[in-house]
Amino acid sequence: GVMERSREQLLRQTCEAVVLGVLHPRTAISLVLQVLSDAGSLLSCCLNAACVALLDAGLPLAALFCGVTCALQPDGSILLDPTARQEQEARAVLTFAIASSERKVLMANTKGSCSVEEMQQCLAAAQRAADTIFQFYRNSVRRRYSKS
Amino acid sequence: MAAERGTAAEALVGQVVLPGDLLLLPAHYDEDAEGERLRLSAGAAPQGRLLCGPGLRRSGAGLLVTKCGLLRHRPAGGGAYWVDSQQKRYVPVKGDHVIGIVTVKAGDVFRLDVGGSEPASLSYLAFEGATKRNRPNVQVGDLIYGQFVVANKDMEPEMVCIDSSGKSSGMGIIGQDGFLFKVSLGLIRKLLAPKCEIIQELSQLYPFELVLGMNGRIWVKAKTVQQTLIIVNILEACEYMTAEQRKQALAKLSGN
């Protein structure tokens, strides 16, 4: 449907910003994501899975990226990685794709309404959370290469 | 949000690096601003020229990591850095010896599937002792062991089955029977290392013929089908077994 198409476009634009396509001209890189279970924050799960898949496949990347979802609750507090229920009750749900090089923002998607200050706060929180995710990537890769 | 902007390259040798990491080089490498060459294989590098191997790209004053893996360093002849990464998808590189499967016979040229994004081309004259009258007997579906003479991202890869002096040196059509299977590129590199324990241990089990292609393909032939399949299973499982597990498995098989 339209939601899936829009998610595909967001993922594609994020990946295109990081994958070094110059090293593979006239080649199609296709990324297939299968949703096994959806408990909220689907777009950021897709972003994280896409990054790890590209890493595992050995495609040359300029930086890593991760996805973080923030939910703005009606009382103004920020909730990271909301569940499906929290997403529905929230005033606004923002998803950011953050790159590992200087925590730059690759993609921002908002559903609902929020003020500019609130968006900045969510972005700052997401950038802090991105550190944890990148550390997780690093640990996973370390575990994988420790076996050989 | 001060991310680790550049760590010294020497400090990370032998450790896992991720794409986006910046490696800083010692100052004296920056002197040769002209002729910064990116080469994938070891050549005779003049003193002071740093070789930037697979998985790394030059970026400003340092090297940008583009693939995840272990960082390796060779200090000989100016030094070389590269990233040892595991992947299954092969990208053709000039000089690599690979096993290709003939898919099309188009007049004077064969098209081979080498596991990359494009089929490689092989001329019928690129075999030892081949002339216009004396053509090699190659059919569709045959296995060919050859090396790349042209392999870059802009052109279709080209293979030959002779080396620079015109001798075949082990390359050419791979014979009948035997079993072809695919493994990851990291395992192939491990098997091709000098004095590989796996090959030595296997050779004590049964005599067999083995062809290793850098594109992840291995061809095995032993006396009987059962022996061939046993060797295939051991080679496939070797990737995930530790040395002790392998020795146990081989001891069980030679005991039978």
mmCIF file of C-alpha atoms in Angstrom:
data_model
loop_
_atom_site.group_PDB
_atom_site.id
_atom_site.type_symbol
_atom_site.label_atom_id
_atom_site.label_comp_id
_atom_site.label_asym_id
_atom_site.label_seq_id
_atom_site.Cartn_x
_atom_site.Cartn_y
_atom_site.Cartn_z
ATOM 1 C CA GLY A 1 0.000 0.000 0.000
ATOM 2 C CA VAL A 2 0.950 3.639 0.222
ATOM 3 C CA MET A 3 2.495 3.351 3.682
ATOM 4 C CA GLU A 4 4.861 0.628 2.505
ATOM 5 C CA ARG A 5 5.786 2.659 -0.572
ATOM 6 C CA SER A 6 6.558 5.678 1.553
ATOM 7 C CA ARG A 7 8.689 3.574 3.890
ATOM 8 C CA GLU A 8 10.517 2.120 0.904
ATOM 9 C CA GLN A 9 11.282 5.601 -0.397
ATOM 10 C CA LEU A 10 12.594 6.780 2.968
ATOM 11 C CA LEU A 11 14.819 3.720 3.323
ATOM 12 C CA ARG A 12 16.048 4.029 -0.221
ATOM 13 C CA GLN A 13 17.027 7.668 0.179
ATOM 14 C CA THR A 14 18.821 6.951 3.435
ATOM 15 C CA CYS A 15 20.750 4.052 1.939
ATOM 16 C CA GLU A 16 21.633 6.013 -1.172
ATOM 17 C CA ALA A 17 23.218 8.666 0.994
ATOM 18 C CA VAL A 18 25.590 6.194 2.631
ATOM 19 C CA VAL A 19 26.326 3.474 0.118
ATOM 20 C CA LEU A 20 29.321 4.268 -2.103
ATOM 21 C CA GLY A 21 27.578 3.683 -5.393
ATOM 22 C CA VAL A 22 30.538 4.997 -7.409
ATOM 23 C CA LEU A 23 32.324 1.724 -6.774
ATOM 24 C CA HIS A 24 29.525 -0.256 -8.423
ATOM 25 C CA PRO A 25 28.335 1.510 -11.560
ATOM 26 C CA ARG A 26 25.572 -0.006 -13.698
ATOM 27 C CA THR A 27 24.665 -2.335 -10.858
ATOM 28 C CA ALA A 28 21.415 -2.663 -8.954
ATOM 29 C CA ILE A 29 21.580 -3.162 -5.200
ATOM 30 C CA SER A 30 18.312 -4.532 -3.901
ATOM 31 C CA LEU A 31 17.413 -4.633 -0.254
ATOM 32 C CA VAL A 32 14.529 -6.849 0.824
ATOM 33 C CA LEU A 33 13.029 -6.454 4.299
ATOM 34 C CA GLN A 34 10.500 -8.916 5.673
ATOM 35 C CA VAL A 35 8.445 -7.812 8.680
ATOM 36 C CA LEU A 36 8.153 -10.741 11.068
ATOM 37 C CA SER A 37 6.475 -8.891 13.902
ATOM 38 C CA ASP A 38 5.582 -5.249 14.403
ATOM 39 C CA ALA A 39 5.518 -3.970 17.971
ATOM 40 C CA GLY A 40 5.899 -0.282 17.172
ATOM 41 C CA SER A 41 8.760 1.873 15.841
ATOM 42 C CA LEU A 42 8.677 -0.089 12.587
ATOM 43 C CA LEU A 43 10.525 2.439 10.458
ATOM 44 C CA SER A 44 13.502 2.694 12.777
ATOM 45 C CA CYS A 45 13.637 -1.108 13.061
ATOM 46 C CA CYS A 46 13.742 -1.252 9.277
ATOM 47 C CA LEU A 47 16.548 1.315 9.207
ATOM 48 C CA ASN A 48 18.632 -0.595 11.731
ATOM 49 C CA ALA A 49 18.067 -3.888 9.963
ATOM 50 C CA ALA A 50 18.971 -2.324 6.617
ATOM 51 C CA CYS A 51 22.236 -0.944 7.988
ATOM 52 C CA VAL A 52 23.297 -4.249 9.493
ATOM 53 C CA ALA A 53 22.345 -6.081 6.287
ATOM 54 C CA LEU A 54 24.467 -3.729 4.175
ATOM 55 C CA LEU A 55 27.324 -4.188 6.625
ATOM 56 C CA ASP A 56 27.023 -7.957 6.518
ATOM 57 C CA ALA A 57 26.885 -8.067 2.734
ATOM 58 C CA GLY A 58 30.184 -6.234 2.489
ATOM 59 C CA LEU A 59 28.905 -3.265 0.501
ATOM 60 C CA PRO A 60 31.192 -0.242 0.774
ATOM 61 C CA LEU A 61 29.604 2.343 3.063
ATOM 62 C CA ALA A 62 30.708 5.887 3.830
ATOM 63 C CA ALA A 63 29.212 5.722 7.333
ATOM 64 C CA LEU A 64 26.806 3.655 9.395
ATOM 65 C CA PHE A 65 23.281 4.792 10.118
ATOM 66 C CA CYS A 66 20.639 3.935 12.645
ATOM 67 C CA GLY A 67 16.971 4.754 13.154
ATOM 68 C CA VAL A 68 15.479 6.205 16.336
ATOM 69 C CA THR A 69 11.784 6.889 16.932
ATOM 70 C CA CYS A 70 10.580 9.481 19.410
ATOM 71 C CA ALA A 71 7.014 9.836 20.575
ATOM 72 C CA LEU A 72 5.861 13.200 21.930
ATOM 73 C CA GLN A 73 3.264 12.607 24.548
ATOM 74 C CA PRO A 74 0.369 15.007 25.159
ATOM 75 C CA ASP A 75 2.069 16.316 28.307
ATOM 76 C CA GLY A 76 5.207 17.218 26.342
ATOM 77 C CA SER A 77 7.546 14.443 27.530
ATOM 78 C CA ILE A 78 9.639 12.533 25.024
ATOM 79 C CA LEU A 79 9.513 8.759 24.821
ATOM 80 C CA LEU A 80 12.128 6.867 22.807
ATOM 81 C CA ASP A 81 11.318 3.599 20.997
ATOM 82 C CA PRO A 82 7.574 3.729 21.653
ATOM 83 C CA THR A 83 5.420 0.639 21.452
ATOM 84 C CA ALA A 84 2.473 0.575 19.056
ATOM 85 C CA ARG A 85 0.118 1.655 21.807
ATOM 86 C CA GLN A 86 2.323 4.564 22.879
ATOM 87 C CA GLU A 87 2.586 5.644 19.250
ATOM 88 C CA GLN A 88 -1.176 5.852 18.951
ATOM 89 C CA GLU A 89 -1.600 7.848 22.132
ATOM 90 C CA ALA A 90 1.224 10.236 21.301
ATOM 91 C CA ARG A 91 0.700 13.723 19.944
ATOM 92 C CA ALA A 92 3.452 13.306 17.401
ATOM 93 C CA VAL A 93 5.804 10.484 16.354
ATOM 94 C CA LEU A 94 9.162 11.474 14.884
ATOM 95 C CA THR A 95 11.650 9.093 13.279
ATOM 96 C CA PHE A 96 15.231 10.105 12.569
ATOM 97 C CA ALA A 97 17.951 8.313 10.642
ATOM 98 C CA ILE A 98 21.280 9.344 12.128
ATOM 99 C CA ALA A 99 24.678 8.735 10.568
ATOM 100 C CA SER A 100 27.692 7.645 12.533
ATOM 101 C CA SER A 101 29.885 10.441 11.169
ATOM 102 C CA GLU A 102 29.316 13.340 13.570
ATOM 103 C CA ARG A 103 25.750 12.193 14.229
ATOM 104 C CA LYS A 104 24.365 13.934 11.156
ATOM 105 C CA VAL A 105 20.681 13.542 10.348
ATOM 106 C CA LEU A 106 20.064 11.618 7.126
ATOM 107 C CA MET A 107 16.299 11.428 7.247
ATOM 108 C CA ALA A 108 13.520 12.849 9.416
ATOM 109 C CA ASN A 109 9.921 11.711 9.275
ATOM 110 C CA THR A 110 7.134 13.209 11.366
ATOM 111 C CA LYS A 111 3.596 12.063 11.955
ATOM 112 C CA GLY A 112 1.452 14.490 13.912
ATOM 113 C CA SER A 113 2.218 18.073 14.906
ATOM 114 C CA CYS A 114 4.877 19.489 17.145
ATOM 115 C CA SER A 115 6.669 22.782 17.617
ATOM 116 C CA VAL A 116 10.165 23.502 16.351
ATOM 117 C CA GLU A 117 11.642 23.460 19.878
ATOM 118 C CA GLU A 118 10.110 20.084 20.582
ATOM 119 C CA MET A 119 11.514 18.725 17.362
ATOM 120 C CA GLN A 120 14.973 19.988 18.307
ATOM 121 C CA GLN A 121 14.682 18.312 21.692
ATOM 122 C CA CYS A 122 13.613 15.046 20.114
ATOM 123 C CA LEU A 123 16.531 15.281 17.707
ATOM 124 C CA ALA A 124 19.000 15.805 20.533
ATOM 125 C CA ALA A 125 17.574 12.824 22.405
ATOM 126 C CA ALA A 126 17.735 10.701 19.274
ATOM 127 C CA GLN A 127 21.357 11.629 18.658
ATOM 128 C CA ARG A 128 22.252 10.551 22.179
ATOM 129 C CA ALA A 129 20.375 7.288 21.718
ATOM 130 C CA ALA A 130 22.189 6.690 18.439
ATOM 131 C CA ASP A 131 25.421 6.239 20.398
ATOM 132 C CA THR A 132 23.971 3.200 22.117
ATOM 133 C CA ILE A 133 22.889 1.686 18.831
ATOM 134 C CA PHE A 134 26.289 2.218 17.210
ATOM 135 C CA GLN A 135 27.956 0.618 20.197
ATOM 136 C CA PHE A 136 25.649 -2.358 19.726
ATOM 137 C CA TYR A 137 26.697 -2.622 16.068
ATOM 138 C CA ARG A 138 30.317 -2.544 17.121
ATOM 139 C CA ASN A 139 29.836 -5.267 19.722
ATOM 140 C CA SER A 140 27.973 -7.498 17.275
ATOM 141 C CA VAL A 141 30.676 -7.145 14.641
ATOM 142 C CA ARG A 142 33.337 -7.795 17.240
ATOM 143 C CA ARG A 143 31.565 -10.973 18.294
ATOM 144 C CA ARG A 144 31.321 -12.127 14.730
ATOM 145 C CA TYR A 145 34.993 -11.590 13.968
ATOM 146 C CA SER A 146 36.146 -13.094 17.211
ATOM 147 C CA LYS A 147 35.061 -16.536 16.041
ATOM 148 C CA SER A 148 37.345 -16.739 13.021
ATOM 149 C CA MET B 1 28.488 14.855 20.331
ATOM 150 C CA ALA B 2 32.229 14.602 19.762
ATOM 151 C CA ALA B 3 32.472 11.298 17.957
ATOM 152 C CA GLU B 4 35.845 9.588 17.643
ATOM 153 C CA ARG B 5 37.123 11.684 14.842
ATOM 154 C CA GLY B 6 40.237 9.871 13.774
ATOM 155 C CA THR B 7 42.250 7.404 15.757
ATOM 156 C CA ALA B 8 45.791 6.510 14.880
ATOM 157 C CA ALA B 9 45.935 3.692 12.385
ATOM 158 C CA GLU B 10 48.605 1.762 14.262
ATOM 159 C CA ALA B 11 46.464 1.609 17.374
ATOM 160 C CA LEU B 12 43.656 -0.219 15.584
ATOM 161 C CA VAL B 13 45.659 -2.896 13.759
ATOM 162 C CA GLY B 14 44.168 -6.297 14.487
ATOM 163 C CA GLN B 15 40.925 -4.813 15.816
ATOM 164 C CA VAL B 16 37.469 -4.540 14.395
ATOM 165 C CA VAL B 17 36.783 -1.349 12.443
ATOM 166 C CA LEU B 18 33.409 -0.171 11.143
ATOM 167 C CA PRO B 19 32.539 1.994 8.119
ATOM 168 C CA GLY B 20 32.821 5.653 8.939
ATOM 169 C CA ASP B 21 35.876 5.254 11.171
ATOM 170 C CA LEU B 22 38.664 7.589 10.214
ATOM 171 C CA LEU B 23 42.225 6.359 10.577
ATOM 172 C CA LEU B 24 44.946 8.930 10.996
ATOM 173 C CA LEU B 25 48.289 8.243 9.474
ATOM 174 C CA PRO B 26 51.661 9.335 10.816
ATOM 175 C CA ALA B 27 52.687 12.710 9.437
ATOM 176 C CA HIS B 28 55.461 11.562 7.129
ATOM 177 C CA TYR B 29 53.072 9.793 4.766
ATOM 178 C CA ASP B 30 51.417 13.052 3.805
ATOM 179 C CA GLU B 31 54.525 14.292 2.038
ATOM 180 C CA ASP B 32 53.768 12.648 -1.277
ATOM 181 C CA ALA B 33 50.683 14.534 -2.292
ATOM 182 C CA GLU B 34 51.136 13.616 -5.937
ATOM 183 C CA GLY B 35 50.507 10.099 -7.130
ATOM 184 C CA GLU B 36 48.387 8.758 -4.280
ATOM 185 C CA ARG B 37 47.740 5.324 -5.605
ATOM 186 C CA LEU B 38 45.074 2.979 -4.421
ATOM 187 C CA ARG B 39 46.193 -0.545 -5.179
ATOM 188 C CA LEU B 40 44.588 -3.765 -4.116
ATOM 189 C CA SER B 41 47.525 -6.114 -4.254
ATOM 190 C CA ALA B 42 51.015 -6.015 -2.898
ATOM 191 C CA GLY B 43 53.374 -4.491 -5.395
ATOM 192 C CA ALA B 44 56.902 -3.245 -4.907
ATOM 193 C CA ALA B 45 56.013 0.052 -3.295
ATOM 194 C CA PRO B 46 58.743 2.658 -3.060
ATOM 195 C CA GLN B 47 59.664 3.887 0.380
ATOM 196 C CA GLY B 48 57.147 6.243 1.935
ATOM 197 C CA ARG B 49 54.252 5.316 -0.361
ATOM 198 C CA LEU B 50 51.409 3.881 1.587
ATOM 199 C CA LEU B 51 49.197 1.223 -0.004
ATOM 200 C CA CYS B 52 45.524 1.581 0.727
ATOM 201 C CA GLY B 53 43.976 -1.868 0.380
ATOM 202 C CA PRO B 54 40.444 -3.227 0.163
ATOM 203 C CA GLY B 55 37.981 -1.695 2.569
ATOM 204 C CA LEU B 56 39.781 1.651 2.820
ATOM 205 C CA ARG B 57 39.602 4.917 0.925
ATOM 206 C CA ARG B 58 41.790 7.989 1.092
ATOM 207 C CA SER B 59 40.028 10.914 2.661
ATOM 208 C CA GLY B 60 41.889 14.087 3.471
ATOM 209 C CA ALA B 61 44.710 13.340 5.861
ATOM 210 C CA GLY B 62 43.655 9.839 6.700
ATOM 211 C CA LEU B 63 41.978 6.664 5.560
ATOM 212 C CA LEU B 64 38.225 6.206 5.705
ATOM 213 C CA VAL B 65 37.041 2.690 6.491
ATOM 214 C CA THR B 66 34.310 1.534 4.105
ATOM 215 C CA LYS B 67 33.839 -2.114 5.148
ATOM 216 C CA CYS B 68 33.630 -3.735 8.553
ATOM 217 C CA GLY B 69 36.323 -6.184 9.509
ATOM 218 C CA LEU B 70 39.731 -6.542 11.105
ATOM 219 C CA LEU B 71 42.353 -3.951 10.224
ATOM 220 C CA ARG B 72 45.598 -5.455 8.992
ATOM 221 C CA HIS B 73 48.962 -3.877 8.381
ATOM 222 C CA ARG B 74 52.079 -4.923 6.560
ATOM 223 C CA PRO B 75 55.088 -2.736 7.322
ATOM 224 C CA ALA B 76 57.223 -3.919 4.379
ATOM 225 C CA GLY B 77 58.078 -1.485 1.587
ATOM 226 C CA GLY B 78 56.284 1.672 2.615
ATOM 227 C CA GLY B 79 53.513 -0.064 4.452
ATOM 228 C CA ALA B 80 50.068 -1.259 3.487
ATOM 229 C CA TYR B 81 46.777 -1.178 5.373
ATOM 230 C CA TRP B 82 43.685 -3.158 4.499
ATOM 231 C CA VAL B 83 40.498 -4.448 6.060
ATOM 232 C CA ASP B 84 40.030 -8.208 6.332
ATOM 233 C CA SER B 85 36.292 -8.603 5.865
ATOM 234 C CA GLN B 86 34.047 -11.582 5.359
ATOM 235 C CA GLN B 87 31.561 -11.516 2.557
ATOM 236 C CA LYS B 88 29.942 -13.949 0.184
ATOM 237 C CA ARG B 89 29.506 -11.788 -2.889
ATOM 238 C CA TYR B 90 32.505 -11.655 -5.202
ATOM 239 C CA VAL B 91 33.701 -8.526 -6.994
ATOM 240 C CA PRO B 92 36.143 -9.262 -9.857
ATOM 241 C CA VAL B 93 39.697 -8.128 -9.272
ATOM 242 C CA LYS B 94 42.520 -8.201 -11.808
ATOM 243 C CA GLY B 95 44.877 -11.101 -11.294
ATOM 244 C CA ASP B 96 42.487 -13.252 -9.268
ATOM 245 C CA HIS B 97 42.231 -16.927 -10.183
ATOM 246 C CA VAL B 98 38.583 -17.958 -10.336
ATOM 247 C CA ILE B 99 36.382 -20.843 -11.379
ATOM 248 C CA GLY B 100 33.842 -19.838 -14.017
ATOM 249 C CA ILE B 101 30.914 -21.733 -15.526
ATOM 250 C CA VAL B 102 30.448 -21.396 -19.298
ATOM 251 C CA THR B 103 26.966 -20.065 -20.033
ATOM 252 C CA VAL B 104 27.106 -18.919 -23.649
ATOM 253 C CA LYS B 105 29.316 -19.810 -26.561
ATOM 254 C CA ALA B 106 29.082 -16.813 -28.872
ATOM 255 C CA GLY B 107 31.323 -17.329 -31.873
ATOM 256 C CA ASP B 108 34.864 -16.593 -30.781
ATOM 257 C CA VAL B 109 34.124 -15.690 -27.227
ATOM 258 C CA PHE B 110 32.769 -17.638 -24.252
ATOM 259 C CA ARG B 111 30.717 -15.975 -21.553
ATOM 260 C CA LEU B 112 31.410 -17.291 -18.062
ATOM 261 C CA ASP B 113 29.458 -16.850 -14.894
ATOM 262 C CA VAL B 114 31.981 -15.938 -12.184
ATOM 263 C CA GLY B 115 29.547 -14.893 -9.480
ATOM 264 C CA GLY B 116 29.965 -11.159 -10.050
ATOM 265 C CA SER B 117 27.464 -8.675 -11.406
ATOM 266 C CA GLU B 118 28.456 -9.268 -15.023
ATOM 267 C CA PRO B 119 29.491 -12.393 -16.929
ATOM 268 C CA ALA B 120 33.180 -12.489 -17.837
ATOM 269 C CA SER B 121 34.352 -13.026 -21.385
ATOM 270 C CA LEU B 122 36.995 -15.547 -22.424
ATOM 271 C CA SER B 123 38.414 -15.698 -25.910
ATOM 272 C CA TYR B 124 38.944 -19.106 -27.476
ATOM 273 C CA LEU B 125 42.543 -18.163 -28.224
ATOM 274 C CA ALA B 126 43.354 -17.656 -24.557
ATOM 275 C CA PHE B 127 44.204 -21.289 -23.952
ATOM 276 C CA GLU B 128 47.606 -22.899 -24.145
ATOM 277 C CA GLY B 129 48.322 -24.162 -27.647
ATOM 278 C CA ALA B 130 45.105 -22.757 -29.109
ATOM 279 C CA THR B 131 45.130 -21.482 -32.689
ATOM 280 C CA LYS B 132 42.398 -20.630 -35.141
ATOM 281 C CA ARG B 133 42.499 -24.178 -36.452
ATOM 282 C CA ASN B 134 43.080 -25.871 -33.113
ATOM 283 C CA ARG B 135 40.165 -24.707 -30.992
ATOM 284 C CA PRO B 136 39.734 -25.795 -27.376
ATOM 285 C CA ASN B 137 36.878 -28.192 -26.726
ATOM 286 C CA VAL B 138 34.680 -26.082 -24.460
ATOM 287 C CA GLN B 139 30.956 -26.745 -24.065
ATOM 288 C CA VAL B 140 28.240 -24.820 -22.274
ATOM 289 C CA GLY B 141 28.232 -25.884 -18.641
ATOM 290 C CA ASP B 142 31.961 -26.622 -18.461
ATOM 291 C CA LEU B 143 34.061 -25.381 -15.546
ATOM 292 C CA ILE B 144 37.046 -23.216 -16.358
ATOM 293 C CA TYR B 145 39.822 -22.139 -14.022
ATOM 294 C CA GLY B 146 41.369 -18.896 -15.229
ATOM 295 C CA GLN B 147 42.559 -15.487 -14.144
ATOM 296 C CA PHE B 148 41.277 -11.997 -14.776
ATOM 297 C CA VAL B 149 43.266 -9.859 -17.157
ATOM 298 C CA VAL B 150 40.776 -6.968 -17.147
ATOM 299 C CA ALA B 151 38.581 -6.388 -14.125
ATOM 300 C CA ASN B 152 37.437 -2.952 -13.097
ATOM 301 C CA LYS B 153 34.145 -1.378 -12.250
ATOM 302 C CA ASP B 154 33.665 0.247 -15.644
ATOM 303 C CA MET B 155 34.262 -2.637 -18.030
ATOM 304 C CA GLU B 156 33.102 -6.181 -18.512
ATOM 305 C CA PRO B 157 35.648 -8.519 -16.909
ATOM 306 C CA GLU B 158 37.874 -10.548 -19.212
ATOM 307 C CA MET B 159 39.538 -13.821 -18.358
ATOM 308 C CA VAL B 160 42.368 -15.846 -19.821
ATOM 309 C CA CYS B 161 43.634 -19.355 -19.188
ATOM 310 C CA ILE B 162 47.273 -18.648 -19.905
ATOM 311 C CA ASP B 163 49.762 -16.598 -17.952
ATOM 312 C CA SER B 164 52.006 -13.850 -19.338
ATOM 313 C CA SER B 165 54.497 -16.313 -20.825
ATOM 314 C CA GLY B 166 51.864 -18.309 -22.694
ATOM 315 C CA LYS B 167 51.863 -21.361 -20.401
ATOM 316 C CA SER B 168 48.697 -22.628 -18.831
ATOM 317 C CA SER B 169 50.229 -23.204 -15.348
ATOM 318 C CA GLY B 170 47.290 -25.183 -14.035
ATOM 319 C CA MET B 171 44.554 -23.120 -15.652
ATOM 320 C CA GLY B 172 42.103 -24.329 -18.289
ATOM 321 C CA ILE B 173 39.070 -26.574 -18.448
ATOM 322 C CA ILE B 174 38.417 -28.539 -15.280
ATOM 323 C CA GLY B 175 37.858 -32.199 -15.981
ATOM 324 C CA GLN B 176 34.808 -34.403 -15.685
ATOM 325 C CA ASP B 177 33.125 -35.439 -12.435
ATOM 326 C CA GLY B 178 33.975 -33.794 -9.202
ATOM 327 C CA PHE B 179 31.734 -31.474 -7.201
ATOM 328 C CA LEU B 180 31.496 -27.691 -7.310
ATOM 329 C CA PHE B 181 30.173 -25.750 -4.335
ATOM 330 C CA LYS B 182 30.254 -22.239 -2.967
ATOM 331 C CA VAL B 183 31.699 -20.956 0.293
ATOM 332 C CA SER B 184 32.408 -17.513 1.674
ATOM 333 C CA LEU B 185 35.403 -15.555 0.441
ATOM 334 C CA GLY B 186 37.018 -15.519 3.871
ATOM 335 C CA LEU B 187 37.241 -19.304 3.952
ATOM 336 C CA ILE B 188 38.912 -19.364 0.542
ATOM 337 C CA ARG B 189 41.537 -16.896 1.723
ATOM 338 C CA LYS B 190 42.126 -19.036 4.782
ATOM 339 C CA LEU B 191 42.532 -22.160 2.658
ATOM 340 C CA LEU B 192 44.902 -20.423 0.278
ATOM 341 C CA ALA B 193 47.235 -19.320 3.060
ATOM 342 C CA PRO B 194 50.562 -21.161 2.954
ATOM 343 C CA LYS B 195 50.673 -24.307 5.082
ATOM 344 C CA CYS B 196 46.954 -24.385 5.692
ATOM 345 C CA GLU B 197 46.181 -26.940 8.402
ATOM 346 C CA ILE B 198 42.787 -27.837 7.008
ATOM 347 C CA ILE B 199 44.188 -28.972 3.677
ATOM 348 C CA GLN B 200 47.008 -30.887 5.340
ATOM 349 C CA GLU B 201 44.656 -32.711 7.649
ATOM 350 C CA LEU B 202 42.249 -33.514 4.833
ATOM 351 C CA SER B 203 45.008 -34.856 2.622
ATOM 352 C CA GLN B 204 45.834 -37.396 5.301
ATOM 353 C CA LEU B 205 42.257 -38.602 5.158
ATOM 354 C CA TYR B 206 41.789 -39.393 1.440
ATOM 355 C CA PRO B 207 43.685 -38.395 -1.704
ATOM 356 C CA PHE B 208 41.690 -35.795 -3.628
ATOM 357 C CA GLU B 209 41.976 -33.062 -6.221
ATOM 358 C CA LEU B 210 41.049 -29.547 -5.201
ATOM 359 C CA VAL B 211 40.616 -26.323 -7.161
ATOM 360 C CA LEU B 212 39.986 -23.122 -5.195
ATOM 361 C CA GLY B 213 38.534 -20.110 -6.967
ATOM 362 C CA MET B 214 38.830 -16.695 -5.377
ATOM 363 C CA ASN B 215 35.169 -16.126 -6.202
ATOM 364 C CA GLY B 216 34.165 -18.506 -3.436
ATOM 365 C CA ARG B 217 33.875 -21.635 -5.578
ATOM 366 C CA ILE B 218 35.612 -24.880 -4.734
ATOM 367 C CA TRP B 219 35.817 -27.958 -6.953
ATOM 368 C CA VAL B 220 36.656 -31.285 -5.298
ATOM 369 C CA LYS B 221 37.192 -34.714 -6.764
ATOM 370 C CA ALA B 222 38.065 -37.844 -4.823
ATOM 371 C CA LYS B 223 38.080 -41.522 -5.800
ATOM 372 C CA THR B 224 34.475 -42.270 -4.907
ATOM 373 C CA VAL B 225 31.358 -40.122 -4.686
ATOM 374 C CA GLN B 226 31.074 -40.767 -0.971
ATOM 375 C CA GLN B 227 34.606 -39.574 -0.262
ATOM 376 C CA THR B 228 33.973 -36.480 -2.376
ATOM 377 C CA LEU B 229 30.852 -35.633 -0.409
ATOM 378 C CA ILE B 230 32.614 -36.139 2.897
ATOM 379 C CA ILE B 231 35.327 -33.689 1.880
ATOM 380 C CA VAL B 232 32.709 -31.207 0.662
ATOM 381 C CA ASN B 233 30.866 -31.360 3.981
ATOM 382 C CA ILE B 234 34.045 -30.879 5.980
ATOM 383 C CA LEU B 235 35.127 -27.883 3.900
ATOM 384 C CA GLU B 236 31.724 -26.267 4.227
ATOM 385 C CA ALA B 237 31.601 -26.839 7.960
ATOM 386 C CA CYS B 238 35.200 -25.712 8.537
ATOM 387 C CA GLU B 239 34.166 -22.133 8.470
ATOM 388 C CA TYR B 240 32.271 -22.417 11.714
ATOM 389 C CA MET B 241 34.282 -25.052 13.514
ATOM 390 C CA THR B 242 37.219 -24.404 15.765
ATOM 391 C CA ALA B 243 40.426 -26.356 15.243
ATOM 392 C CA GLU B 244 39.623 -28.901 17.972
ATOM 393 C CA GLN B 245 36.162 -29.614 16.597
ATOM 394 C CA ARG B 246 37.661 -30.154 13.178
ATOM 395 C CA LYS B 247 40.291 -32.542 14.485
ATOM 396 C CA GLN B 248 37.602 -34.496 16.316
ATOM 397 C CA ALA B 249 35.445 -34.736 13.201
ATOM 398 C CA LEU B 250 38.381 -35.917 11.117
ATOM 399 C CA ALA B 251 39.472 -38.428 13.746
ATOM 400 C CA LYS B 252 35.966 -39.880 13.763
ATOM 401 C CA LEU B 253 35.991 -40.191 9.984
ATOM 402 C CA SER B 254 39.400 -41.772 9.696
ATOM 403 C CA GLY B 255 38.465 -44.206 12.437
ATOM 404 C CA ASN B 256 35.474 -45.465 10.436
#
